[in-house]
Amino acid sequence: MKRQRDKEETSSDEIISDNIDVDTEDISDEDNEGTISSAMSDCETFDQKEAQVQYEIGANGYPRQIWPEIDPIYESDTSTEDPVNTVGNIPMEWYDDYPHIGYDINGKKIMKPATSDELDKFLNNMEDPDSWLSVKDVLSQQNVKLSDEELEIIRRIQMGAFPDPNYDPYEPTIEWFTSKPEVMPLNATPEPKRRFVPSKWEAKRIMKIVRAIRQGRIVLGKTQTPKPRYYSLWTDNDKPREEHIMQIPAPKIKLPEHDESYNPPAEYLPTDKEKEEWEKMDPDDREKNYLPQKYPCLRAVPAYGRFIQDRFNRCLDLYLAPRMRRNKLNIDPESLLPKLPNPKDLQPFPTSITLSYDAHKGRVREFSIDPSGIWLLSGSDDKTIRMWEITTGRCVKTWDMDEIVHSVAWCPNKDICAFAVAISNKVIIISPPAVCDDETTNLTAQYVVSGFNTEKNEKQMKLVEWIKPSTEQGDGFLVIVQHAHNKVIKQITWHRKGDYFATVAPDAGSQGILIHQLSRHQTQQPFRRTKGMVQRVMFHPIKPLFFVATQTFVRIYNLVKQELVKTLQSGVKWISSLDIHSMGDNIIIGSYDKRLCWFDLDLSSRPYKALRFHSKAIRSVAFHKRLPLFASCSDDGTIQIFHGMVYNDLLQNPLIVPVKILKAGHEVVNNLGVLHCEFHPTQPWIISSGADHSLKLWT
């Protein structure tokens, strides 16, 4: 081995010496000595370089040079270059919500460079004279300066020329395939024998067709009629049936959803508890007749187990489904809306709050305005009755009662200055002394007190007792009507002449409605038995009719003939209030189920209009005595003002137009809003009371 290594070293030295041999004989003595010295120095430098180079014997038996290893970290040419974004040609807005813009060749994230605002861009453009030569690279998110060649390409594109200046569009065509036919074939394979011998298979096929023609199974020149796609299963008549004139196509099957996939998302897969609940449910109660399942691949999906059942249910749907053809009409929706007048043309009506009467400490359940329109009476849960001057809001008089005041009503007779108050099972007739003059006060006292001289029968004594109050009981008290029942009286309503008034106690049964005569101190029970719980009663403003509103019906009785005239079917669940138009042919009712119904007595026993503008129960409705206005108040704290014109022509229906919603007047306290509303007898004003212990004047 040592001899072989010495031999290899000797051979390598010979190769090196051969390579660096210098023919000194070719150099003459006459040459410059500098040339020889430079050549010698070059040889020495070459010897030093060759001393650093290492060699080894290659596979072919010759020595080959061993180069030093390259460190990719420090000597690589790409170590100082910017990382190249390898995301490819994709929309870069996909990376708008991420801090990086892509990945380099090693899979590392390339972070977004710092971006400057518009001011920095403007300053850079002003400082850099070559800023117009740069464009933004979308992949690297940086500005790249264009070279001269790229600028020349852009300039040629703008001029409409070819980007490549060396491209010649008119150069001669290079015929890669010649158009001249070749004389010699491409191959010299001899033709096979079957090219010249008749085919036996074709002969058999032709003879088969000939026999079919001879037997008549194939008729030449006959056109084949296509068979129908759908045919009758039970008859041999395959003629297609003509579609019926009212043919309706079958409805399409519902498209599958995501949970019907063989590989649905995880959120569609039920848990074990949901599976158990689904299995325990009745099949008719299940929302879906299947459970979502997941399979690894489509080949693992088994056959559908409910195929026969689904097909059968589909046939039942097609067979039993009732269908109806509806003709679609092209109608302008605006033409269906009634043409209502502009609310500005229907003025005057109350629009804003003017005064607030604040002195009560409890709910103001009801109030009443005197016939002259100057004074206002209010009764509250704080067991007081207050008299107000409407125009100034001044409290003139206050009466303290023993119990809650449920109802107050001023006598409509202008010659008498008195009002009635309902407290528990008593009705008190009071004449305010500070309001009326002495003559009117004396006339009122004589009119009321004269009834004590009339005789009372035993039947009347069982219903009520007329008691003469003492001076200590109250200022202005004229008479107290003590009812025999112990139920609360909720309403007092007067006849238009001011001599009769009716009281309503819903829980008193047959004695719930009583009619009293003030001048003679007489009381009568008009009904032996009431049909349902009575809510409100009213006298007709012109005719001797009496309106009784129960929970769902309004019955009209003739007091002279003592018979039922008409029954109005309201269609509401619970009637809360009632009012009659001044002409007497129209009435409105409010209900606790948010509806207001207008009845035309000459038209029908059902509502002419049913309005639903409130979001909560309606507490009170009211007509204006002179103007074509009516209103409704509700627990939602609002008052709806309507224009309701009633025409003398019986062929023309009433005109009902909503004109105003009065808001932000009363606060809603314990789900109670506006409890009562009433129009001024002469002015287009309305007064309201609420559960917030106040009264409001709207003008």
XYZ file of C-alpha atoms in Angstrom:
699
model
C 0.000 0.000 0.000
C 2.847 2.369 0.799
C 4.471 1.627 -2.578
C 1.194 2.294 -4.354
C 0.707 5.641 -2.476
C 4.295 6.679 -3.378
C 3.634 5.745 -6.968
C 0.450 7.810 -7.054
C 2.251 10.805 -5.552
C 5.027 10.422 -8.125
C 2.545 10.257 -10.971
C 0.726 13.301 -9.692
C 3.958 15.220 -9.394
C 4.750 14.298 -12.976
C 1.345 15.572 -14.114
C 1.840 18.829 -12.262
C 5.361 19.230 -13.599
C 4.108 18.590 -17.088
C 1.501 21.262 -16.658
C 3.888 23.886 -15.417
C 6.866 22.995 -17.593
C 8.406 25.994 -19.237
C 10.362 25.589 -22.442
C 13.403 27.666 -21.678
C 14.943 26.819 -24.993
C 12.392 28.952 -26.792
C 13.557 32.027 -24.813
C 16.542 33.625 -26.520
C 19.244 35.472 -24.794
C 18.276 38.575 -26.636
C 14.935 38.814 -24.718
C 14.541 41.279 -21.991
C 15.516 40.134 -18.539
C 12.313 41.641 -17.160
C 10.264 39.152 -19.118
C 12.130 36.241 -17.525
C 11.803 37.645 -14.040
C 8.083 38.237 -14.445
C 7.581 34.724 -15.723
C 9.489 33.340 -12.740
C 7.370 35.359 -10.319
C 4.215 34.071 -11.993
C 5.441 30.531 -11.627
C 6.111 31.052 -7.943
C 2.602 32.468 -7.377
C 1.087 29.561 -9.300
C 3.131 27.113 -7.177
C 1.734 28.700 -3.993
C -1.850 28.395 -5.252
C -1.299 24.810 -6.364
C 0.133 23.987 -2.946
C -3.257 24.932 -1.374
C -5.260 22.795 -3.855
C -5.864 19.130 -2.923
C -6.342 16.253 -5.361
C -7.633 12.697 -5.190
C -7.863 9.812 -7.617
C -11.268 9.734 -9.254
C -13.344 6.784 -10.455
C -11.725 6.940 -13.914
C -8.252 6.542 -12.433
C -7.250 10.175 -12.943
C -6.742 12.738 -10.161
C -9.512 15.270 -9.605
C -9.400 18.495 -7.625
C -11.128 18.681 -4.220
C -12.870 22.058 -3.821
C -13.533 23.504 -0.330
C -17.073 23.213 1.065
C -19.319 26.264 0.717
C -20.982 27.510 3.871
C -24.589 28.333 2.848
C -24.983 30.780 5.722
C -22.115 33.173 5.093
C -21.063 32.578 1.501
C -24.448 32.091 -0.157
C -25.438 34.727 -2.666
C -29.042 34.771 -1.429
C -28.177 35.468 2.221
C -28.232 39.239 1.746
C -31.296 39.352 -0.511
C -34.850 40.060 0.661
C -37.025 36.991 1.199
C -39.086 36.115 -1.849
C -42.859 35.806 -1.319
C -43.949 32.375 -2.550
C -47.737 32.695 -2.211
C -48.164 32.915 -5.976
C -50.727 34.758 -8.049
C -53.551 35.172 -5.507
C -55.600 38.178 -4.345
C -53.451 39.899 -1.749
C -56.504 41.323 0.033
C -56.763 37.881 1.669
C -53.910 38.999 3.940
C -55.454 42.370 4.910
C -56.469 41.097 8.357
C -53.126 39.373 9.090
C -49.787 40.843 10.217
C -47.891 39.034 7.429
C -48.136 39.088 3.646
C -47.027 35.544 2.801
C -44.307 32.965 3.278
C -40.739 32.580 2.054
C -39.173 29.466 0.520
C -38.516 28.015 3.998
C -42.165 28.417 5.064
C -41.510 31.334 7.419
C -43.903 34.253 7.578
C -42.945 37.463 5.783
C -44.144 40.326 7.985
C -45.731 43.414 6.534
C -43.395 46.379 6.126
C -44.140 49.567 7.979
C -46.632 51.679 6.089
C -46.571 55.447 6.007
C -49.516 57.787 5.972
C -50.446 60.152 3.154
C -48.378 63.001 4.579
C -45.193 60.876 4.627
C -45.882 59.735 1.076
C -46.260 63.326 -0.057
C -42.984 64.370 1.616
C -41.128 61.404 0.106
C -42.453 62.271 -3.333
C -41.307 65.847 -2.934
C -37.816 64.899 -1.683
C -37.153 62.036 -4.068
C -36.963 63.257 -7.703
C -37.147 59.639 -8.955
C -40.347 58.783 -7.074
C -42.358 58.777 -10.305
C -40.172 55.930 -11.562
C -41.280 53.542 -8.771
C -44.323 51.301 -8.555
C -45.709 49.264 -5.671
C -44.985 45.530 -5.696
C -48.097 43.770 -4.411
C -46.256 40.647 -3.267
C -43.587 42.438 -1.226
C -45.729 45.470 -0.320
C -42.818 47.763 -1.230
C -42.026 50.294 -3.915
C -39.737 49.034 -6.697
C -37.828 51.376 -9.010
C -38.358 50.635 -12.684
C -35.378 50.102 -14.959
C -34.843 51.805 -18.312
C -35.941 48.714 -20.196
C -39.222 48.537 -18.180
C -39.862 52.245 -18.752
C -39.339 51.733 -22.473
C -41.867 48.865 -22.442
C -44.438 51.058 -20.651
C -43.835 53.885 -23.120
C -44.324 51.567 -26.116
C -47.556 50.151 -24.615
C -48.901 53.677 -24.102
C -48.130 54.485 -27.728
C -49.932 51.357 -28.899
C -46.788 49.687 -30.214
C -45.397 46.220 -29.529
C -43.554 45.973 -26.177
C -40.596 44.202 -27.800
C -38.771 46.591 -30.172
C -37.157 43.662 -32.028
C -40.502 42.021 -32.871
C -41.340 42.097 -36.571
C -45.056 41.444 -37.218
C -44.461 41.260 -40.995
C -41.711 38.671 -41.094
C -42.201 35.800 -43.574
C -44.050 32.718 -42.377
C -41.936 29.710 -41.486
C -43.568 26.582 -42.830
C -42.844 23.998 -40.219
C -44.894 21.444 -42.185
C -44.605 21.546 -45.945
C -47.710 21.986 -48.065
C -46.330 19.895 -50.941
C -47.656 16.314 -51.108
C -45.075 13.637 -50.563
C -44.636 11.053 -53.330
C -43.093 8.361 -51.202
C -45.167 6.887 -48.288
C -44.106 7.354 -44.698
C -43.814 3.597 -44.215
C -43.304 0.715 -46.584
C -45.593 -1.824 -44.802
C -47.417 -3.964 -47.401
C -51.227 -3.873 -47.451
C -52.862 -6.778 -45.539
C -54.956 -9.367 -47.327
C -58.143 -8.433 -45.435
C -58.213 -5.145 -47.302
C -59.085 -7.017 -50.504
C -61.296 -9.924 -49.209
C -65.083 -9.228 -48.559
C -65.977 -9.247 -44.835
C -68.055 -12.222 -43.711
C -69.362 -10.303 -40.662
C -70.695 -7.502 -42.834
C -72.372 -10.084 -45.091
C -74.140 -11.670 -42.105
C -75.284 -8.264 -40.872
C -76.664 -7.298 -44.292
C -78.504 -10.642 -44.678
C -80.124 -10.142 -41.264
C -81.478 -6.767 -42.334
C -82.687 -8.227 -45.673
C -84.635 -11.003 -43.901
C -86.247 -8.432 -41.590
C -87.346 -6.403 -44.629
C -88.784 -9.500 -46.336
C -90.690 -10.495 -43.173
C -92.086 -6.997 -42.768
C -90.432 -6.242 -39.463
C -88.637 -3.296 -41.030
C -90.737 -1.025 -43.231
C -88.776 1.310 -45.455
C -89.860 4.959 -45.456
C -91.992 4.689 -42.295
C -91.447 7.304 -39.605
C -91.347 5.985 -36.087
C -93.679 7.683 -33.608
C -91.980 8.321 -30.282
C -93.468 6.504 -27.326
C -94.857 8.640 -24.504
C -92.575 9.245 -21.589
C -95.331 8.467 -19.085
C -97.875 5.747 -19.833
C -100.833 4.210 -18.102
C -99.989 1.326 -15.843
C -103.411 -0.358 -15.839
C -104.586 0.064 -19.460
C -103.162 -0.730 -22.866
C -104.053 2.679 -24.249
C -100.738 4.443 -24.523
C -102.103 7.620 -26.056
C -100.839 10.682 -24.204
C -103.530 12.373 -22.169
C -104.046 16.053 -22.819
C -103.403 18.318 -19.886
C -106.460 19.665 -18.153
C -107.211 23.335 -18.528
C -106.675 23.732 -14.779
C -103.547 21.571 -14.654
C -101.301 22.522 -11.748
C -97.756 21.123 -11.597
C -96.748 19.146 -8.545
C -94.707 20.988 -5.920
C -90.992 20.408 -5.971
C -89.268 18.288 -3.372
C -87.435 20.174 -0.660
C -83.698 20.409 -1.298
C -81.368 18.569 1.114
C -79.704 20.511 3.901
C -76.186 20.457 5.320
C -76.998 17.889 7.997
C -78.023 15.369 5.304
C -74.456 15.194 3.992
C -72.444 12.015 4.496
C -69.717 14.170 6.099
C -71.560 17.012 7.855
C -69.796 19.633 10.011
C -69.306 18.801 13.657
C -71.928 21.284 14.873
C -74.656 19.351 13.007
C -73.886 16.030 14.684
C -76.157 15.316 17.682
C -74.822 14.377 21.086
C -75.709 11.180 22.922
C -78.290 13.032 25.006
C -79.922 14.501 21.914
C -80.004 11.086 20.269
C -81.727 9.602 23.311
C -84.310 12.395 23.386
C -84.929 11.980 19.655
C -85.503 8.252 19.998
C -87.953 8.752 22.880
C -90.054 11.260 20.929
C -93.113 10.224 18.966
C -92.377 9.983 15.207
C -95.064 12.579 14.501
C -93.518 15.030 16.978
C -89.997 14.843 15.571
C -88.832 17.875 13.670
C -86.854 15.675 11.261
C -87.256 11.966 10.589
C -83.510 11.280 10.508
C -80.374 11.841 12.546
C -77.248 13.335 10.940
C -74.453 10.754 10.632
C -70.827 10.997 9.608
C -69.008 8.516 7.341
C -65.297 8.464 6.433
C -65.949 8.282 2.674
C -68.775 8.013 0.174
C -68.190 4.283 -0.314
C -69.016 3.653 3.357
C -72.496 5.219 3.088
C -75.141 2.452 3.258
C -78.404 2.357 1.341
C -81.117 4.734 2.529
C -83.337 2.810 4.939
C -86.412 5.031 4.663
C -86.559 5.166 0.874
C -89.880 3.270 0.582
C -91.499 5.325 3.373
C -90.397 8.637 1.856
C -91.624 7.648 -1.600
C -94.948 6.572 -0.111
C -95.336 9.847 1.809
C -94.463 11.763 -1.352
C -97.187 9.934 -3.272
C -99.647 10.684 -0.481
C -98.719 14.347 -0.605
C -99.280 14.465 -4.352
C -102.540 12.549 -4.109
C -104.102 14.239 -1.097
C -102.715 17.759 -1.378
C -105.527 20.242 -2.171
C -104.469 22.762 -4.780
C -106.031 25.939 -5.969
C -105.091 28.185 -8.829
C -104.860 31.817 -7.798
C -104.873 34.406 -10.507
C -102.273 37.048 -9.812
C -103.527 40.554 -10.444
C -101.220 43.403 -11.282
C -102.652 46.073 -9.038
C -100.891 49.186 -7.876
C -100.701 48.970 -4.059
C -101.212 52.702 -3.725
C -104.540 52.455 -5.524
C -105.854 50.149 -2.757
C -105.207 52.728 -0.043
C -108.065 55.125 0.633
C -107.428 58.705 -0.378
C -107.548 60.477 2.959
C -107.423 64.264 3.281
C -104.410 66.045 4.666
C -104.593 66.444 8.481
C -103.753 70.138 8.096
C -107.051 70.582 6.238
C -108.959 68.990 9.138
C -107.936 71.463 11.826
C -108.691 72.502 14.511
C -107.748 69.640 16.830
C -105.517 69.459 19.938
C -101.825 69.200 19.142
C -99.772 70.140 22.226
C -99.933 70.287 26.007
C -100.811 73.638 27.552
C -101.560 73.192 31.267
C -100.935 70.582 33.918
C -103.120 70.259 37.021
C -100.836 68.823 39.712
C -102.200 68.531 43.240
C -103.452 64.976 43.650
C -101.355 62.351 45.406
C -103.015 59.313 43.854
C -104.365 58.064 40.542
C -106.916 60.367 38.959
C -109.480 57.809 37.851
C -112.100 60.132 36.376
C -113.006 63.787 35.952
C -115.910 65.836 34.582
C -116.287 69.232 32.874
C -119.232 71.451 33.663
C -121.611 72.386 30.756
C -120.251 75.937 30.538
C -116.678 74.703 30.078
C -115.219 76.805 32.898
C -114.845 74.337 35.773
C -113.261 70.916 36.045
C -113.931 68.256 38.687
C -111.434 65.443 39.397
C -111.627 62.451 41.715
C -108.565 60.571 42.851
C -107.354 57.616 44.885
C -106.106 60.055 47.542
C -109.787 60.341 48.692
C -110.185 63.923 47.523
C -112.297 65.799 44.989
C -110.808 68.940 43.497
C -112.408 71.692 41.459
C -110.181 73.475 38.937
C -110.510 76.509 36.763
C -109.707 75.160 33.311
C -108.135 78.231 31.718
C -105.835 79.131 34.644
C -105.207 75.760 36.320
C -106.167 77.164 39.750
C -107.588 74.771 42.336
C -110.756 76.448 43.643
C -112.188 73.902 46.071
C -111.199 70.603 47.675
C -113.489 68.017 49.323
C -112.026 65.291 51.550
C -113.812 61.950 51.388
C -113.686 58.825 53.519
C -112.902 56.437 50.648
C -111.544 56.343 47.087
C -113.476 58.401 44.548
C -114.316 56.179 41.571
C -116.482 58.477 39.473
C -117.624 62.103 39.237
C -120.212 63.520 36.839
C -121.471 67.071 36.449
C -125.193 67.587 35.939
C -125.805 68.610 32.274
C -128.701 70.932 33.250
C -127.310 74.468 33.116
C -129.991 75.760 35.504
C -128.728 73.471 38.253
C -125.227 73.782 39.695
C -124.547 70.308 41.113
C -122.515 67.183 40.492
C -122.603 63.535 41.597
C -119.782 61.609 43.236
C -119.496 57.805 43.558
C -117.787 56.617 46.761
C -117.984 52.931 47.655
C -121.745 52.102 47.552
C -122.881 55.728 47.964
C -123.689 58.527 45.554
C -123.417 62.074 46.922
C -125.005 65.074 45.228
C -122.892 68.198 45.904
C -123.507 71.837 44.990
C -120.286 73.896 45.025
C -121.137 77.133 46.904
C -118.062 79.135 45.874
C -118.707 78.684 42.148
C -122.389 79.446 41.643
C -124.262 82.607 42.579
C -126.762 82.667 45.437
C -129.805 82.430 43.205
C -128.544 79.321 41.401
C -127.448 77.768 44.680
C -130.858 78.278 46.270
C -132.649 76.968 43.165
C -130.449 73.863 43.154
C -131.055 73.209 46.849
C -134.821 73.533 46.466
C -134.800 71.270 43.396
C -132.877 68.519 45.168
C -134.392 68.752 48.633
C -137.974 68.778 47.303
C -137.741 65.070 46.740
C -137.786 64.294 50.471
C -141.502 65.214 50.557
C -142.472 62.432 48.110
C -143.660 59.087 49.362
C -141.360 56.045 49.183
C -142.629 52.541 48.557
C -141.204 49.408 50.118
C -139.720 48.137 46.865
C -137.688 51.299 46.506
C -136.558 51.138 50.121
C -135.007 47.731 49.422
C -132.820 49.177 46.669
C -131.525 52.529 47.996
C -132.026 54.992 50.809
C -132.118 58.762 50.198
C -130.431 60.418 53.180
C -130.378 64.118 53.991
C -126.817 65.012 55.078
C -125.940 67.221 57.971
C -123.843 70.345 57.698
C -120.957 68.565 59.431
C -120.641 65.895 56.749
C -119.478 68.257 54.019
C -119.743 71.673 52.478
C -122.435 71.751 49.783
C -123.732 68.188 50.360
C -127.403 68.034 49.298
C -128.353 64.366 49.360
C -126.705 60.974 49.861
C -128.032 57.945 47.968
C -127.111 54.878 50.039
C -127.369 51.658 48.022
C -128.506 48.432 49.631
C -125.710 46.366 48.132
C -122.171 46.661 49.471
C -120.435 46.708 46.076
C -118.381 49.550 44.637
C -120.109 51.915 42.205
C -117.770 52.394 39.233
C -119.752 54.799 36.993
C -122.291 57.601 37.131
C -123.926 58.876 33.925
C -126.583 61.598 33.544
C -129.562 61.915 31.240
C -129.366 64.903 28.886
C -132.120 66.773 30.851
C -130.256 66.436 34.151
C -133.077 64.862 36.214
C -132.173 61.176 35.837
C -128.820 59.539 36.419
C -127.754 55.895 36.315
C -125.199 54.077 38.449
C -123.213 50.962 37.596
C -121.840 48.457 40.120
C -120.460 45.530 38.060
C -120.258 43.139 41.019
C -123.789 43.808 42.345
C -125.567 41.297 40.107
C -129.162 42.209 39.273
C -128.804 45.488 41.206
C -125.746 46.483 39.185
C -127.753 49.007 37.120
C -130.043 51.463 38.894
C -131.725 54.586 37.500
C -132.413 57.430 39.931
C -134.658 60.498 39.617
C -133.164 63.473 41.434
C -136.273 65.678 41.684
C -138.536 63.007 43.206
C -135.921 60.837 44.995
C -137.093 57.698 43.235
C -135.040 54.706 42.135
C -135.952 51.920 39.765
C -134.292 48.674 38.761
C -134.671 48.361 34.964
C -133.372 44.777 34.724
C -134.260 41.823 36.874
C -131.281 39.916 35.534
C -128.293 41.239 33.599
C -126.757 39.237 30.777
C -123.113 39.269 31.716
C -121.007 41.638 33.770
C -121.996 45.241 33.010
C -119.087 47.553 32.142
C -120.628 50.872 31.016
C -124.090 52.399 30.482
C -125.208 55.595 28.696
C -128.383 57.445 27.767
C -129.087 58.278 24.122
C -128.630 62.044 23.543
C -131.964 62.400 21.660
C -134.098 59.263 21.794
C -135.375 57.368 24.891
C -132.775 54.633 24.404
C -130.490 53.114 27.002
C -127.126 51.551 26.063
C -125.733 48.730 28.225
C -122.202 47.440 27.480
C -121.187 44.050 28.842
C -117.888 42.290 28.213
C -118.475 41.535 24.515
C -121.902 42.966 23.568
C -123.643 46.330 23.562
C -127.421 46.052 24.043
C -129.765 48.912 23.207
C -133.059 49.110 25.141
C -136.107 51.312 24.572
C -137.068 52.778 27.959
C -140.570 53.710 26.841
C -141.516 50.362 25.310
C -139.255 48.481 27.752
C -137.877 46.154 25.126
C -134.568 45.223 23.514
C -134.023 47.110 20.259
C -130.667 45.855 18.988
C -127.606 43.930 20.082
C -124.223 45.080 18.785
C -121.550 42.402 18.373
C -118.246 44.070 19.109
C -115.896 41.179 18.353
C -113.541 42.232 21.178
C -112.625 40.266 24.290
C -113.445 42.863 26.967
C -115.133 46.242 26.513
C -113.643 49.007 28.664
C -115.394 52.239 27.600
C -118.313 53.591 25.559
C -119.414 56.908 24.070
C -122.227 58.058 21.759
C -122.084 60.641 18.979
C -124.076 63.842 19.535
C -126.401 62.893 16.640
C -127.008 59.483 18.201
C -126.496 57.296 15.115
C -122.878 56.285 15.775
C -121.099 54.957 18.850
C -117.505 54.009 19.647
C -116.236 51.462 22.144
C -112.771 50.816 23.519
C -111.463 47.453 24.684
C -108.712 46.035 26.804
C -107.358 44.158 23.758
C -106.139 47.447 22.171
C -108.997 47.918 19.672
C -111.380 50.796 19.047
C -114.618 49.925 17.208
C -116.910 52.370 15.395
C -120.550 51.289 15.035
C -123.005 52.787 12.573
C -126.422 51.950 14.040
C -128.173 52.426 10.690
C -125.715 50.162 8.874
C -125.112 46.962 10.796
C -124.797 45.370 14.201
C -121.119 44.715 13.534
C -118.325 47.305 13.638
C -118.066 49.626 10.649
C -114.371 50.217 11.445
C -111.998 48.498 13.860
C -108.946 50.630 14.637
C -105.840 49.318 16.355
C -103.326 52.090 16.914
C -102.522 51.533 20.597
C -99.971 49.068 21.880
C -101.740 48.496 25.234
C -105.271 48.437 26.657
C -107.626 51.316 25.829
C -109.024 52.925 28.988
C -111.418 55.576 27.656
C -112.995 56.912 24.439
C -114.773 60.224 23.905
C -116.689 62.175 21.234
C -116.632 65.954 20.918
C -120.039 67.554 21.484
C -119.814 69.922 18.490
C -116.720 69.251 16.369
C -116.108 66.110 14.235
C -113.486 64.764 16.626
C -113.126 61.679 18.796
C -110.244 60.356 20.868
C -108.974 57.302 22.733
C -106.454 56.980 25.557
C -104.473 53.924 26.547
C -102.067 52.436 29.057
C -99.225 53.072 26.618
C -99.323 56.727 27.718
C -100.632 58.141 24.427
C -103.849 59.786 23.251
C -104.996 59.195 19.674
C -106.970 62.031 18.059
C -109.241 61.154 15.119
C -111.339 63.157 12.689
C -114.775 61.533 12.498
C -117.176 63.287 10.144
C -120.773 62.019 10.166
C -122.825 63.124 7.160
C -126.551 63.772 7.043
C -126.737 61.814 3.800
C -127.483 58.207 4.725
C -125.830 56.977 1.517
C -122.437 58.377 2.544
C -120.366 56.513 5.104
C -118.613 58.322 7.964
C -115.105 59.645 7.267
C -112.522 58.487 9.829
C -108.992 59.930 9.642
C -106.269 59.666 12.338
C -104.814 63.145 12.704
C -102.595 63.294 15.815
C -100.858 61.227 18.481
C -100.388 63.075 21.787
C -97.290 61.736 23.528
C -94.980 62.620 26.424
C -97.841 63.919 28.557
C -98.395 61.202 31.126
C -95.908 58.759 32.575
C -96.688 55.042 32.748
C -96.852 54.013 36.428
C -97.286 50.310 37.292
C -98.337 49.541 33.683
C -101.092 52.189 33.889
C -101.006 55.197 31.580
C -103.857 57.568 30.653
C -107.011 56.540 32.553
C -109.619 59.010 31.248
C -110.028 61.652 28.535
C -112.809 64.087 27.700
C -113.254 66.916 25.199
C -114.089 70.491 26.145
C -117.783 71.188 25.409
C -117.091 74.190 23.140
C -113.360 74.436 22.345
C -111.162 71.961 20.350
C -109.393 71.018 23.578
C -109.039 67.696 25.356
C -108.271 66.996 29.014
C -106.694 63.752 30.198
C -105.929 62.155 33.564
C -103.443 59.450 34.340
C -101.852 57.201 36.900
C -99.090 59.790 37.421
C -101.423 61.840 39.735
C -101.910 64.661 37.199
C -104.350 66.092 34.668
C -103.257 67.627 31.337
C -104.916 70.157 29.079
C -104.152 69.707 25.370
C -104.991 72.536 22.982
